Short mmCIF file of C-alpha atoms in Angstrom, two decimals:
data_model
loop_
_atom_site.label_atom_id
_atom_site.label_comp_id
_atom_site.label_asym_id
_atom_site.label_seq_id
_atom_site.Cartn_x
_atom_site.Cartn_y
_atom_site.Cartn_z
CA MET A 89 -26.57 -22.84 -31.56
CA THR A 90 -29.60 -23.80 -30.38
CA ALA A 91 -29.55 -24.64 -26.84
CA ASP A 92 -32.37 -28.07 -27.45
CA ILE A 93 -29.83 -30.54 -27.97
CA GLY A 94 -31.82 -33.24 -28.23
CA LYS A 95 -34.03 -31.83 -30.76
CA MET A 96 -30.30 -31.18 -33.14
CA LYS A 97 -29.86 -34.78 -32.16
CA GLN A 98 -33.43 -35.83 -33.81
CA ARG A 99 -32.82 -34.09 -36.61
CA LEU A 100 -29.55 -35.69 -37.32
CA ALA A 101 -30.57 -39.28 -37.31
CA LEU A 102 -33.03 -38.80 -39.30
CA MET A 103 -30.73 -36.80 -41.84
CA LEU A 104 -28.32 -39.83 -41.20
CA ALA A 105 -31.26 -42.63 -41.94
CA VAL A 106 -32.00 -40.67 -44.68
CA SER A 107 -28.50 -40.30 -46.13
CA ALA A 108 -28.06 -43.88 -45.52
CA VAL A 109 -32.05 -44.80 -47.27
CA VAL A 110 -30.28 -42.42 -50.57
CA PHE A 111 -26.38 -43.74 -50.28
CA VAL A 112 -28.29 -47.60 -51.21
CA ALA A 113 -30.87 -46.27 -53.76
CA ALA A 114 -27.97 -44.29 -55.74
CA GLY A 115 -25.69 -47.04 -55.31
CA ALA A 116 -28.77 -49.83 -56.99
CA GLY A 117 -28.62 -46.76 -59.89
CA PHE A 118 -25.49 -47.58 -60.33
CA TYR A 119 -24.97 -50.92 -59.97
CA VAL A 120 -28.28 -50.86 -62.71
CA TYR A 121 -26.88 -48.43 -65.41
CA PHE A 122 -23.39 -49.66 -65.54
CA GLY A 123 -23.60 -53.49 -64.37
CA GLN A 124 -27.02 -54.29 -66.01
CA GLY A 125 -27.14 -51.36 -68.59
CA GLN A 126 -30.32 -50.41 -68.44
CA ASN A 127 -31.01 -46.62 -68.74
CA TRP A 128 -33.61 -46.04 -66.46
CA GLY A 129 -30.90 -46.36 -63.60
CA ARG A 130 -29.37 -43.27 -64.01
CA TRP A 131 -32.17 -41.29 -63.17
CA VAL A 132 -32.39 -43.58 -60.10
CA ALA A 133 -28.77 -42.48 -58.81
CA VAL A 134 -29.86 -38.63 -59.53
CA VAL A 135 -32.62 -38.50 -58.25
CA ALA A 136 -31.43 -40.60 -55.20
CA LEU A 137 -28.27 -37.59 -55.31
CA GLY A 138 -30.64 -34.62 -55.12
CA ILE A 139 -32.40 -35.71 -52.64
CA GLY A 140 -29.77 -36.68 -50.73
CA PHE A 141 -28.33 -33.29 -50.89
CA VAL A 142 -32.11 -31.74 -50.40
CA GLY A 143 -31.79 -33.29 -46.97
CA GLN A 144 -27.89 -31.76 -46.64
CA ILE A 145 -29.28 -28.02 -46.92
CA GLY A 146 -32.59 -28.43 -45.13
CA LEU A 147 -30.67 -30.11 -41.99
CA VAL A 148 -28.34 -26.68 -42.29
CA LEU A 149 -30.90 -24.58 -42.82
CA SER A 150 -33.28 -25.47 -40.19
CA LEU A 151 -29.79 -25.69 -37.61
CA ARG A 152 -29.49 -22.38 -39.24
CA ARG A 153 -32.70 -20.94 -38.78
CA ASP A 154 -33.16 -22.36 -34.87
CA SER A 155 -30.17 -20.17 -33.75
CA ARG A 156 -31.32 -16.67 -34.78
CA ARG A 157 -34.18 -18.08 -32.53
CA ALA A 158 -32.13 -18.10 -29.69
#
C-alpha cells in the first residue's frame, strides 16, 4: 500500500460521492422505467450502473498502481 494516507482518503471520498450520485441516478432511472413505463429510464439506469462499476475499478487500479511505486 501507499504511504500517503491523505491521498487514499481523498480518492475514497471522491468514490463515495460518485457512488452516491450514481445510486440516485440509477434509482431514478429504475423508477422511471418500472413506475412510469418510459423505456429511456432503463438506459439511464444501465449507464449509471456502468459508470459506477468503472469508477470502482478505477479506484482499485489507482490504489494498486500506487502500491507498486511504494
